[in-house]
Coordinates of C-alpha atoms in Angstrom, one line a residue:
X1 CA 256.3 60.4 90.0
X2 CA 257.7 57.5 92.0
X3 CA 257.3 56.0 95.4
X4 CA 258.6 57.4 98.5
X5 CA 260.3 55.2 101.0
X6 CA 259.0 53.9 104.5
X7 CA 256.6 56.2 105.6
X8 CA 258.7 57.5 102.9
X9 CA 260.4 58.9 100.0
X10 CA 257.6 59.9 97.8
X11 CA 255.4 57.1 98.8
X12 CA 255.6 55.1 101.9
X13 CA 258.4 52.6 101.8
X14 CA 258.0 50.1 104.6
X15 CA 261.4 48.6 105.0
X16 CA 261.2 45.0 105.9
X17 CA 262.5 44.1 109.2
X18 CA 262.9 47.5 110.8
X19 CA 266.3 48.6 112.0
X20 CA 268.1 45.5 110.9
X21 CA 265.7 44.6 108.2
X22 CA 265.9 48.1 106.7
X23 CA 269.5 47.3 106.3
X24 CA 268.5 44.2 104.5
X25 CA 266.7 45.7 101.6
X26 CA 268.9 44.1 99.1
X27 CA 269.4 43.8 95.3
X28 CA 269.1 40.9 92.9
X29 CA 271.6 38.7 91.1
X30 CA 274.6 39.7 93.2
X31 CA 275.0 37.1 95.9
X32 CA 277.5 35.2 93.7
X33 CA 279.8 38.2 93.7
X34 CA 280.4 37.9 97.4
X35 CA 283.6 36.4 98.7
X36 CA 283.5 34.0 101.6
X37 CA 286.0 33.9 104.4
X38 CA 287.6 30.6 105.3
X39 CA 285.7 30.3 108.6
X40 CA 282.3 29.7 107.0
X41 CA 282.7 26.1 106.0
X42 CA 279.8 25.0 108.1
X43 CA 276.5 23.5 106.9
X44 CA 274.7 25.8 104.4
X45 CA 272.3 28.2 106.1
X46 CA 273.5 27.4 109.6
X47 CA 275.5 30.1 111.4
X48 CA 278.8 28.5 112.4
X49 CA 279.2 27.9 116.1
X50 CA 282.1 29.5 117.9
X51 CA 283.4 33.1 118.1
X52 CA 282.6 35.3 115.1
X53 CA 283.6 38.9 114.2
X54 CA 280.4 39.3 112.1
X55 CA 277.1 37.8 111.3
X56 CA 275.1 37.0 108.2
X57 CA 271.9 35.1 107.5
X58 CA 273.6 32.1 106.1
X59 CA 277.0 32.4 107.7
X60 CA 279.0 33.8 104.8
X61 CA 281.1 36.9 105.3
X62 CA 283.2 38.9 102.8
X63 CA 285.6 40.6 105.3
X64 CA 288.1 38.8 107.5
X65 CA 288.4 39.5 111.2
X66 CA 291.4 41.9 110.7
X67 CA 289.8 44.0 107.9
X68 CA 290.8 47.7 108.1
X69 CA 287.8 49.3 106.5
X70 CA 285.0 48.5 104.0
X71 CA 286.1 48.5 100.4
X72 CA 283.6 51.2 99.3
X73 CA 284.9 53.9 101.5
X74 CA 287.8 56.4 101.4
X75 CA 289.4 55.7 104.8
X76 CA 291.1 59.1 104.6
X77 CA 288.0 61.1 103.6
X78 CA 288.0 64.7 104.7
X79 CA 285.9 65.6 107.7
X80 CA 283.8 68.8 108.0
X81 CA 281.0 70.6 106.2
X82 CA 277.3 70.0 106.1
X83 CA 275.0 67.6 104.2
X84 CA 271.4 68.6 104.0
X85 CA 268.5 67.0 102.3
X86 CA 264.8 66.1 102.3
X87 CA 265.1 62.6 103.8
X88 CA 264.3 59.8 101.4
X89 CA 263.2 57.2 103.9
X90 CA 261.6 56.7 107.3
X91 CA 261.5 53.9 109.8
X92 CA 259.0 52.8 112.4
X93 CA 257.1 56.0 113.4
X94 CA 259.1 58.5 111.3
X95 CA 257.3 60.7 108.9
X96 CA 258.4 62.5 105.8
X97 CA 255.9 65.3 106.2
X98 CA 256.7 66.5 109.8
X99 CA 258.0 65.5 113.2
X100 CA 256.9 66.1 116.7
X101 CA 259.0 63.7 118.7
X102 CA 262.6 62.5 119.2
X103 CA 261.5 59.0 120.2
X104 CA 261.7 56.9 117.0
X105 CA 261.1 53.5 118.5
X106 CA 257.5 53.5 119.8
X107 CA 254.2 53.7 118.1
X108 CA 253.1 57.2 119.2
X109 CA 254.2 60.4 117.7
X110 CA 255.9 61.3 114.4
X111 CA 259.7 60.9 115.0
X112 CA 262.4 62.9 113.4
X113 CA 264.2 61.3 110.5
X114 CA 267.8 60.4 111.3
X115 CA 267.3 59.9 115.0
X116 CA 269.1 56.5 114.8
X117 CA 272.3 58.5 114.2
X118 CA 272.7 59.2 117.9
X119 CA 272.6 55.5 118.9
X120 CA 275.2 52.8 118.5
X121 CA 274.3 49.2 117.8
X122 CA 276.0 45.9 118.6
X123 CA 277.0 45.5 115.0
X124 CA 276.9 47.5 111.8
X125 CA 275.8 46.7 108.3
X126 CA 278.2 46.2 105.4
X127 CA 276.7 47.8 102.3
X128 CA 278.5 45.6 99.8
X129 CA 277.1 42.3 101.2
X130 CA 273.6 40.9 101.1
X131 CA 273.0 40.9 104.9
X132 CA 276.3 40.9 106.8
X133 CA 276.9 42.9 110.0
X134 CA 280.3 43.5 111.7
X135 CA 281.3 44.4 115.2
X136 CA 280.6 47.9 116.5
X137 CA 279.7 47.9 120.2
X138 CA 280.4 44.2 120.2
X139 CA 283.9 43.1 119.2
X140 CA 282.7 39.6 118.7
X141 CA 279.9 37.2 119.2
X142 CA 280.1 33.5 120.2
X143 CA 277.3 31.2 119.0
X144 CA 276.3 28.0 120.7
X145 CA 276.3 24.7 118.7
X146 CA 272.5 24.6 118.6
X147 CA 272.3 28.3 117.4
X148 CA 270.0 29.4 120.3
X149 CA 272.6 31.4 122.3
X150 CA 274.6 34.4 121.2
X151 CA 277.1 35.9 123.6
X152 CA 278.1 39.4 122.5
X153 CA 281.5 40.6 123.8
X154 CA 281.4 44.4 124.3
X155 CA 284.3 46.7 123.7
X156 CA 285.5 48.2 127.0
X157 CA 286.0 51.6 125.5
X158 CA 282.3 52.0 124.6
X159 CA 280.9 55.3 126.0
X160 CA 277.7 57.3 126.0
X161 CA 277.9 61.0 125.1
X162 CA 278.1 62.0 128.8
X163 CA 281.2 59.9 129.2
X164 CA 279.6 57.1 131.2
X165 CA 280.5 53.5 130.2
X166 CA 278.2 51.6 128.0
X167 CA 277.9 48.1 129.6
X168 CA 276.2 44.8 129.1
X169 CA 273.4 46.1 131.5
X170 CA 272.6 48.8 129.1
X171 CA 272.3 46.3 126.2
X172 CA 270.2 43.9 128.1
X173 CA 268.0 46.7 129.3
X174 CA 267.5 48.1 125.8
X175 CA 266.6 44.8 124.2
X176 CA 264.1 43.9 126.9
X177 CA 262.6 47.4 126.8
X178 CA 262.1 47.3 123.0
X179 CA 260.5 43.9 123.2
X180 CA 258.1 45.1 125.9
X181 CA 257.4 48.7 124.9
X182 CA 258.8 49.2 121.4
X183 CA 257.1 49.9 118.1
X184 CA 254.8 47.0 117.1
X185 CA 257.1 46.1 114.2
X186 CA 260.0 45.8 116.7
X187 CA 257.9 43.7 119.1
X188 CA 256.8 41.4 116.3
X189 CA 260.4 40.8 115.2
X190 CA 261.6 40.1 118.7
X191 CA 259.0 37.4 119.4
X192 CA 261.6 34.7 119.0
X193 CA 264.1 36.5 121.3
X194 CA 263.6 34.4 124.4
X195 CA 265.7 36.3 127.0
X196 CA 268.6 38.7 127.4
X197 CA 270.9 39.0 130.3
X198 CA 274.1 40.7 131.2
X199 CA 277.0 38.4 132.2
X200 CA 279.3 40.9 133.9
X201 CA 280.1 44.3 132.4
X202 CA 281.3 43.2 129.0
X203 CA 279.1 40.2 127.9
X204 CA 275.5 40.0 126.9
X205 CA 273.8 36.6 126.5
X206 CA 270.8 36.6 124.1
X207 CA 268.7 33.4 124.0
X208 CA 266.5 32.6 121.0
X209 CA 263.9 30.0 120.6
X210 CA 264.8 27.0 118.5
X211 CA 262.3 28.0 115.9
X212 CA 263.6 31.6 115.5
X213 CA 264.1 32.9 111.9
X214 CA 267.6 33.2 110.7
X215 CA 267.4 37.0 110.5
X216 CA 266.4 37.6 114.1
X217 CA 269.9 37.7 115.5
X218 CA 270.9 40.2 112.8
X219 CA 267.9 42.3 113.8
X220 CA 268.9 42.2 117.4
X221 CA 272.4 43.2 116.6
X222 CA 271.2 46.2 114.7
X223 CA 268.9 47.7 117.3
X224 CA 269.8 50.8 119.2
X225 CA 271.4 50.6 122.7
X226 CA 270.0 53.0 125.3
X227 CA 271.3 54.2 128.6
X228 CA 269.7 52.3 131.5
X229 CA 270.5 55.2 133.8
X230 CA 268.9 57.8 131.5
X231 CA 265.7 55.9 131.1
X232 CA 265.5 55.3 134.8
X233 CA 264.4 58.9 135.0
X234 CA 262.8 59.4 131.6
X235 CA 259.7 57.5 130.4
X236 CA 260.5 55.5 127.2
X237 CA 257.0 54.9 126.0
X238 CA 256.1 58.5 125.5
X239 CA 256.8 61.0 122.7
X240 CA 259.3 63.6 123.7
X241 CA 261.3 66.6 122.3
X242 CA 264.1 66.2 124.8
X243 CA 267.2 64.9 123.0
X244 CA 267.9 61.4 124.4
X245 CA 271.3 60.3 125.6
X246 CA 273.1 58.4 123.0
X247 CA 276.5 56.9 122.1
X248 CA 276.6 57.2 118.3
X249 CA 278.5 59.4 115.9
X250 CA 276.0 62.3 116.1
X251 CA 274.1 64.2 118.7
X252 CA 270.8 66.1 118.2
X253 CA 271.6 69.7 117.3
X254 CA 269.3 72.6 116.5
X255 CA 265.8 71.8 115.4
X256 CA 262.4 73.4 114.8
X257 CA 259.4 71.1 115.1
X258 CA 258.0 70.2 111.7
X259 CA 260.6 72.4 109.9
X260 CA 264.1 70.9 110.2
X261 CA 266.4 68.9 112.5
X262 CA 270.2 68.9 112.5
X263 CA 272.6 66.4 113.9
X264 CA 276.1 67.4 115.0
X265 CA 279.1 65.1 114.7
X266 CA 280.5 64.1 118.1
X267 CA 284.2 65.2 117.9
X268 CA 285.4 62.6 120.4
X269 CA 283.2 59.8 119.3
X270 CA 284.6 56.7 121.0
X271 CA 284.2 54.4 117.9
X272 CA 285.5 56.7 115.2
X273 CA 288.5 54.6 114.5
X274 CA 286.8 51.2 114.3
X275 CA 287.0 49.4 110.9
X276 CA 283.2 49.7 110.4
X277 CA 283.4 53.5 110.9
X278 CA 286.4 54.4 108.9
X279 CA 285.6 56.6 105.9
X280 CA 282.0 57.3 107.1
X281 CA 280.3 59.9 109.3
X282 CA 282.3 62.5 107.5
X283 CA 280.1 65.6 107.8
X284 CA 280.1 67.9 110.8
X285 CA 276.4 68.4 110.4
X286 CA 273.6 66.3 108.9
X287 CA 270.4 68.2 108.4
X288 CA 266.9 67.0 107.4
X289 CA 264.4 69.5 105.9
X290 CA 260.7 69.1 105.9
X291 CA 258.3 70.5 103.3
X292 CA 254.7 69.5 103.0
X293 CA 254.5 70.6 99.4
X294 CA 256.8 69.0 96.8
X295 CA 257.0 72.1 94.6
X296 CA 257.9 74.3 97.6
X297 CA 260.6 71.7 98.4
X298 CA 262.1 71.9 94.9
X299 CA 262.1 75.7 94.9
X300 CA 264.0 75.5 98.2
X301 CA 266.6 73.3 96.7
X302 CA 267.1 75.7 93.8
X303 CA 267.6 78.5 96.4
X304 CA 270.2 76.4 98.2
X305 CA 268.1 76.0 101.3
X306 CA 269.4 72.4 101.3
X307 CA 272.2 70.8 99.2
X308 CA 271.2 67.3 98.1
X309 CA 268.0 66.1 96.5
X310 CA 266.8 62.7 95.3
X311 CA 264.2 63.5 92.7
X312 CA 261.0 61.4 92.9
X313 CA 258.9 63.4 90.6
X314 CA 259.4 62.5 86.9
X315 CA 257.8 65.7 85.6
X316 CA 260.2 67.8 87.7
X317 CA 263.2 65.7 86.6
X318 CA 262.2 66.1 82.9
X319 CA 261.3 69.8 82.9
X320 CA 262.4 71.5 86.1
X321 CA 266.2 71.2 86.0
X322 CA 266.9 74.2 83.9
X323 CA 267.6 76.8 86.5
X324 CA 270.6 79.1 86.5
X325 CA 272.7 77.4 89.1
X326 CA 272.6 74.1 87.1
X327 CA 273.5 75.8 83.9
X328 CA 276.4 77.5 85.6
X329 CA 277.7 74.1 86.9
X330 CA 277.0 75.0 90.5
X331 CA 274.4 72.2 90.7
X332 CA 275.1 68.7 89.3
X333 CA 272.8 65.9 88.2
X334 CA 273.5 62.2 88.2
X335 CA 271.5 59.0 87.5
X336 CA 272.8 56.1 89.5
X337 CA 271.8 52.5 88.9
X338 CA 269.5 51.1 91.6
X339 CA 270.2 47.3 91.7
X340 CA 268.2 46.9 95.0
X341 CA 264.7 45.3 95.0
X342 CA 262.1 47.9 94.1
X343 CA 259.6 46.2 96.3
X344 CA 255.8 46.6 95.9
X345 CA 254.2 49.9 95.4
X346 CA 250.5 50.4 94.8
X347 CA 247.1 51.2 96.2
X348 CA 246.7 48.7 99.1
X349 CA 243.1 47.7 99.7
X350 CA 241.8 47.3 103.2
X351 CA 240.1 43.9 103.3
X352 CA 238.6 44.8 106.7
X353 CA 236.2 46.9 104.6
X354 CA 233.3 44.8 103.4
X355 CA 233.3 46.2 99.9
X356 CA 236.8 44.6 99.3
X357 CA 235.9 41.1 100.7
X358 CA 235.6 39.4 97.3
X359 CA 238.9 39.0 95.3
X360 CA 237.0 39.4 92.1
X361 CA 235.9 42.9 93.1
X362 CA 239.5 43.7 94.0
X363 CA 240.7 42.4 90.7
X364 CA 238.1 44.5 88.9
X365 CA 239.7 47.6 90.3
X366 CA 243.0 46.8 88.6
X367 CA 241.2 46.9 85.2
X368 CA 240.2 50.5 85.9
X369 CA 243.7 51.8 86.4
X370 CA 245.4 52.7 83.1
X371 CA 249.1 52.5 83.9
X372 CA 250.2 52.9 80.3
X373 CA 248.3 56.2 79.8
X374 CA 249.5 57.4 83.3
X375 CA 253.1 56.6 82.6
X376 CA 253.1 58.3 79.2
X377 CA 251.1 61.5 80.0
X378 CA 251.9 62.1 83.7
X379 CA 255.3 60.5 84.2
X380 CA 257.2 61.0 80.9
X381 CA 257.5 57.2 80.3
X382 CA 260.0 57.1 83.2
X383 CA 258.7 54.0 84.9
X384 CA 258.0 50.3 84.6
X385 CA 254.9 48.5 85.9
X386 CA 255.2 46.8 89.2
X387 CA 253.8 43.2 89.1
X388 CA 255.4 41.4 92.1
X389 CA 255.8 41.9 95.8
X390 CA 259.5 41.1 95.2
X391 CA 259.8 43.4 92.1
X392 CA 263.2 43.8 90.6
X393 CA 264.7 40.8 92.4
X394 CA 265.3 37.1 91.9
X395 CA 262.6 36.4 94.5
X396 CA 259.7 37.3 92.2
X397 CA 257.8 34.5 90.6
X398 CA 257.7 34.2 86.8
X399 CA 255.9 31.8 84.5
X400 CA 254.6 28.4 85.7
X401 CA 256.2 26.9 88.8
X402 CA 259.6 25.3 88.2
X403 CA 260.8 21.9 89.4
X404 CA 262.1 23.3 92.7
X405 CA 258.8 25.0 93.4
X406 CA 256.8 21.9 92.5
X407 CA 258.9 19.8 94.8
X408 CA 258.3 22.2 97.7
X409 CA 254.6 22.2 97.0
X410 CA 254.6 18.4 97.1
X411 CA 256.5 18.4 100.4
X412 CA 253.6 20.3 102.0
X413 CA 251.3 17.4 101.5
X414 CA 247.7 17.8 102.8
X415 CA 248.4 21.3 104.1
X416 CA 247.3 22.5 100.7
X417 CA 244.0 21.8 99.0
X418 CA 244.0 20.7 95.3
X419 CA 242.9 24.2 94.4
X420 CA 245.8 25.7 96.3
X421 CA 248.2 23.4 94.5
X422 CA 246.8 24.3 91.1
X423 CA 247.0 28.0 91.8
X424 CA 250.6 27.8 93.0
X425 CA 251.7 25.9 89.9
X426 CA 250.1 28.4 87.5
X427 CA 251.7 31.5 86.2
X428 CA 251.4 34.3 88.8
X429 CA 248.7 37.0 88.4
X430 CA 249.9 40.3 86.9
X431 CA 247.9 43.5 86.3
X432 CA 246.4 44.0 82.9
X433 CA 248.1 45.9 80.1
X434 CA 245.9 48.7 78.6
X435 CA 245.7 50.2 75.1
X436 CA 247.0 53.5 76.6
X437 CA 243.9 55.4 75.8
X438 CA 243.2 56.3 79.4
X439 CA 239.8 54.5 79.2
X440 CA 240.3 51.0 77.8
X441 CA 236.8 49.8 77.1
X442 CA 237.8 46.2 76.8
X443 CA 239.4 46.2 80.3
X444 CA 236.4 48.1 81.7
X445 CA 234.1 45.5 80.3
X446 CA 236.2 42.8 82.0
X447 CA 235.9 44.7 85.2
X448 CA 232.1 44.9 84.9
X449 CA 232.0 41.1 84.2
X450 CA 234.0 40.4 87.3
X451 CA 231.9 42.6 89.5
X452 CA 228.7 40.9 88.2
X453 CA 230.2 37.5 89.0
X454 CA 230.8 38.7 92.5
X455 CA 227.2 39.8 92.9
X456 CA 227.6 43.5 92.4
X457 CA 225.1 45.3 90.3
X458 CA 224.4 48.8 89.0
X459 CA 221.3 50.6 90.2
X460 CA 220.6 54.2 89.0
X461 CA 224.1 54.5 87.8
X462 CA 225.7 53.4 91.1
X463 CA 227.4 50.2 91.9
X464 CA 225.8 48.4 94.8
X465 CA 227.2 45.4 96.7
X466 CA 225.4 42.0 97.0
X467 CA 223.8 43.3 100.2
X468 CA 222.4 46.4 98.5
X469 CA 224.9 49.0 99.8
X470 CA 226.4 51.6 97.4
X471 CA 230.1 51.0 96.9
X472 CA 232.3 54.0 97.8
X473 CA 236.1 54.2 98.1
X474 CA 238.1 56.8 99.9
X475 CA 241.8 57.2 98.7
X476 CA 243.6 58.4 101.9
X477 CA 246.8 60.3 101.7
X478 CA 248.8 63.0 103.6
X479 CA 250.3 64.7 100.6
X480 CA 249.0 65.6 97.2
X481 CA 251.8 64.2 95.0
X482 CA 249.7 61.4 93.6
X483 CA 246.4 63.3 93.3
X484 CA 246.6 63.6 89.5
X485 CA 247.3 59.9 89.2
X486 CA 244.5 59.0 91.5
X487 CA 242.1 61.3 89.8
X488 CA 242.4 59.5 86.5
X489 CA 241.8 56.2 88.3
X490 CA 238.8 57.7 90.0
X491 CA 237.3 58.7 86.7
X492 CA 237.4 55.1 85.4
X493 CA 236.0 53.8 88.7
X494 CA 233.0 56.1 88.2
X495 CA 232.4 54.5 84.8
X496 CA 231.9 51.3 86.8
X497 CA 229.5 53.0 89.1
X498 CA 231.9 53.3 92.0
X499 CA 231.8 56.6 94.0
X500 CA 235.4 57.4 94.8
X501 CA 237.2 60.4 96.1
X502 CA 240.7 61.5 97.2
X503 CA 241.0 62.5 100.9
X504 CA 244.0 64.6 102.0
X505 CA 244.6 64.8 105.8
X506 CA 247.6 66.0 107.9
X507 CA 250.4 63.6 108.7
X508 CA 249.5 62.9 112.3
X509 CA 245.9 62.1 111.5
X510 CA 247.0 60.0 108.5
X511 CA 249.3 57.9 110.7
X512 CA 246.7 57.5 113.4
X513 CA 244.2 56.2 110.8
X514 CA 246.7 53.8 109.4
X515 CA 247.7 52.6 112.8
X516 CA 244.0 51.9 113.5
X517 CA 243.4 50.5 110.0
X518 CA 240.8 53.2 109.5
X519 CA 241.0 53.7 105.7
X520 CA 239.7 52.2 102.5
X521 CA 242.8 52.3 100.4
X522 CA 246.2 54.1 100.6
X523 CA 249.5 54.1 98.8
X524 CA 252.5 52.4 100.2
X525 CA 255.7 50.9 99.0
X526 CA 257.1 47.8 100.6
X527 CA 260.8 47.5 100.3
X528 CA 261.3 43.8 100.5
X529 CA 264.6 42.1 101.2
X530 CA 266.4 39.4 99.3
X531 CA 267.0 37.8 102.7
X532 CA 263.5 38.0 104.2
X533 CA 262.7 36.3 107.4
X534 CA 260.7 36.9 110.6
X535 CA 259.6 40.4 109.5
X536 CA 257.5 38.9 106.7
X537 CA 254.9 38.1 109.4
X538 CA 254.5 41.8 110.1
X539 CA 253.7 42.5 106.5
X540 CA 251.6 39.5 105.5
X541 CA 251.0 37.3 108.6
X542 CA 247.5 36.7 110.0
X543 CA 248.4 37.8 113.5
X544 CA 249.7 41.1 112.2
X545 CA 246.3 41.7 110.4
X546 CA 244.8 42.3 113.9
X547 CA 247.8 44.2 115.4
X548 CA 247.4 48.0 115.4
X549 CA 250.3 49.7 113.9
X550 CA 251.5 46.7 111.9
X551 CA 252.6 46.8 108.3
X552 CA 249.8 44.4 107.2
X553 CA 247.7 47.2 105.8
X554 CA 245.5 45.1 103.7
X555 CA 244.6 42.8 106.5
X556 CA 245.9 39.6 104.9
X557 CA 244.8 36.6 106.9
X558 CA 245.5 33.6 104.8
X559 CA 246.7 30.3 106.3
X560 CA 248.5 29.4 103.1
X561 CA 250.4 32.7 103.2
X562 CA 251.3 31.9 106.9
X563 CA 252.5 28.4 105.8
X564 CA 254.7 29.8 103.0
X565 CA 256.2 32.4 105.3
X566 CA 257.2 29.5 107.6
X567 CA 258.9 27.9 104.6
X568 CA 260.8 31.0 103.8
X569 CA 262.0 31.3 107.4
X570 CA 262.9 27.6 107.6
X571 CA 265.0 27.5 104.4
X572 CA 268.6 26.5 105.2
X573 CA 270.1 27.8 101.9
X574 CA 269.7 30.9 99.8
X575 CA 268.4 28.7 97.0
X576 CA 265.6 27.1 99.1
X577 CA 264.7 30.5 100.5
X578 CA 264.4 31.8 96.9
X579 CA 262.1 28.9 96.0
X580 CA 259.9 29.5 99.0
X581 CA 259.7 33.2 98.1
X582 CA 258.6 32.4 94.6
X583 CA 255.6 30.5 96.0
X584 CA 254.8 33.2 98.5
X585 CA 254.8 35.8 95.8
X586 CA 252.4 33.6 93.7
X587 CA 250.0 33.3 96.6
X588 CA 250.1 37.0 97.6
X589 CA 249.6 38.1 94.0
X590 CA 246.7 35.7 93.7
X591 CA 245.0 37.5 96.6
X592 CA 244.6 40.7 94.6
X593 CA 245.3 42.8 97.7
X594 CA 246.5 45.8 95.8
X595 CA 246.3 47.8 92.5
X596 CA 250.0 47.8 91.6
X597 CA 251.9 51.0 90.7
X598 CA 255.3 51.4 89.1
X599 CA 259.0 51.5 89.8
X600 CA 262.3 52.7 88.5
X601 CA 265.7 51.0 88.8
X602 CA 267.5 54.3 89.1
X603 CA 268.4 56.9 91.7
X604 CA 268.0 60.4 90.2
X605 CA 270.0 62.8 92.2
X606 CA 270.9 66.5 92.1
X607 CA 273.3 68.3 94.4
X608 CA 275.2 71.5 94.9
X609 CA 278.7 70.9 93.8
X610 CA 280.3 70.9 97.3
X611 CA 280.8 67.2 97.9
X612 CA 283.2 64.4 97.1
X613 CA 282.8 60.7 97.1
X614 CA 285.2 57.8 97.0
X615 CA 286.8 56.6 93.8
X616 CA 286.1 53.0 94.9
X617 CA 283.0 51.3 93.4
X618 CA 279.7 52.3 95.0
X619 CA 278.2 49.5 97.1
X620 CA 275.5 47.8 95.2
X621 CA 273.2 47.2 98.3
X622 CA 272.6 50.8 99.2
X623 CA 272.5 54.3 97.9
X624 CA 275.2 55.1 100.5
X625 CA 274.6 58.8 100.5
X626 CA 275.6 60.7 102.6
X627 CA 277.3 57.7 104.3
X628 CA 280.4 57.7 102.1
X629 CA 280.4 61.2 100.8
X630 CA 282.4 64.0 102.3
X631 CA 283.1 67.7 101.9
X632 CA 285.4 69.3 101.0
X633 CA 288.0 67.2 99.1
X634 CA 288.2 65.8 95.6
X635 CA 285.5 66.8 93.2
X636 CA 282.6 64.4 92.8
X637 CA 283.4 61.7 90.4

């Protein structure tokens, strides 16, 4: 059993940074592999002034202005066919369990997965670079010398699906609308976007504050552009099942609320021939299926109800793939390396609840979860233990603080107390390793000791808090995939005197409760980027702790965390950013805000043998399925 991604693929993956930030969920140890174009010889970490055909966080770009297509695509890929799947990820208000809205950019409703396919953006992500985006709606962008003004030059041929021109007025309208009425994650990330205005029909001027994070322009460039005329007669801030007017490669096709949604390729899509779009958008139909039960979903795949499956259940992968179609070669299996950061998955504790106020109590809970037993007996030894908020990346802290970290600590002066300094220099906290028995008595004794130190005591077999209230914990979820794993945890918690139970609710109620922070603990997976920036505040910043709908589920409100986020954002080189992230990871782990889960550095996929993919190397920064696949054509490699 693994994590699912953003509200997500078998556990909730909250992709840092939203639309652009989701594109920036990046792997480790690969930055050195990226080529740099000759026009990036400016100061490290500062986006070069002047006209650019692409953007990146630190100004480096792999592709020149006249590139024909991305290296990882087949520019002559066949067009046609259908790709269908249970979607692996969600974004903003999207759900994996159901949908009741086609508005994916506000807080209310459960939006359909894939709704972003119908909208174009100013620029589009390159999947073989850490964070670069290249011109889509915008042919170029001109940056002022002080880095606060970005002028996007639009392509005159840009069109909405109804044939009307897409102009600078539409772009300015969209960005201002999202800042005012968008999902809280979007609003948070646009705080440092000062203003947007149209300069004629083909130029958009975006002004940023001098203190804006380096990733904010990339985020802006990756947001959807809406039709100003359309939303002049349609309310934006409400859930709706009316397909919106878009300009992207797909339109909303047939759908049945909560069951499936299909997107149909636009045959006369205005941007089909652009370099960023060659070799992608190959299927005539992209379809997302919804199943509330995992076993039902797997049986549907075996019956060819849908064609592609990423397997998130280790038991199913180990024992379920023996059906006739696979034995006959009609279904293929593959294990692809996942070099992207695995992020942080676990039970996140809501510090707004009084029983979790003391970090010693929170740490005690970690001693009651036996990962080693769970991995062996429930997950076929398929996973590794998660320890870091930046797991599987070079941003995670390891061992005592190194020279660069110590220098950064020293530069912060009296902003840190002596205790803060000592903690940041020490090896980071990691969850305990059990004896694999399922009930490690040594660890449970340590948990009891920590609880006693925090003022908790056992009365008549029940743990009570320092103020005399019985300690209870509700594990909230909207699907039962982790119920067995949670049950073993609950058994050990009861040995400590804690009354705990697993609560299953429907998806809309689940999301409402998370938006209102009305839960004790729940499972999430944060997919953190190797180029984090402004969006860190949404996950860990003090202001977000009090913002309904934010990603700060634990309610982290720590001035030192805020300070270290500022250091990450202010870093002017990748190396300095990495050092600041090490310290941020140390501080977050010291807070004991979660009981860490597990991760796998692999994509386990199965698919009906009706697809082809390019012979070029797969991009290391993304799964890229179905992006670069096609049907029919050459057999899958």
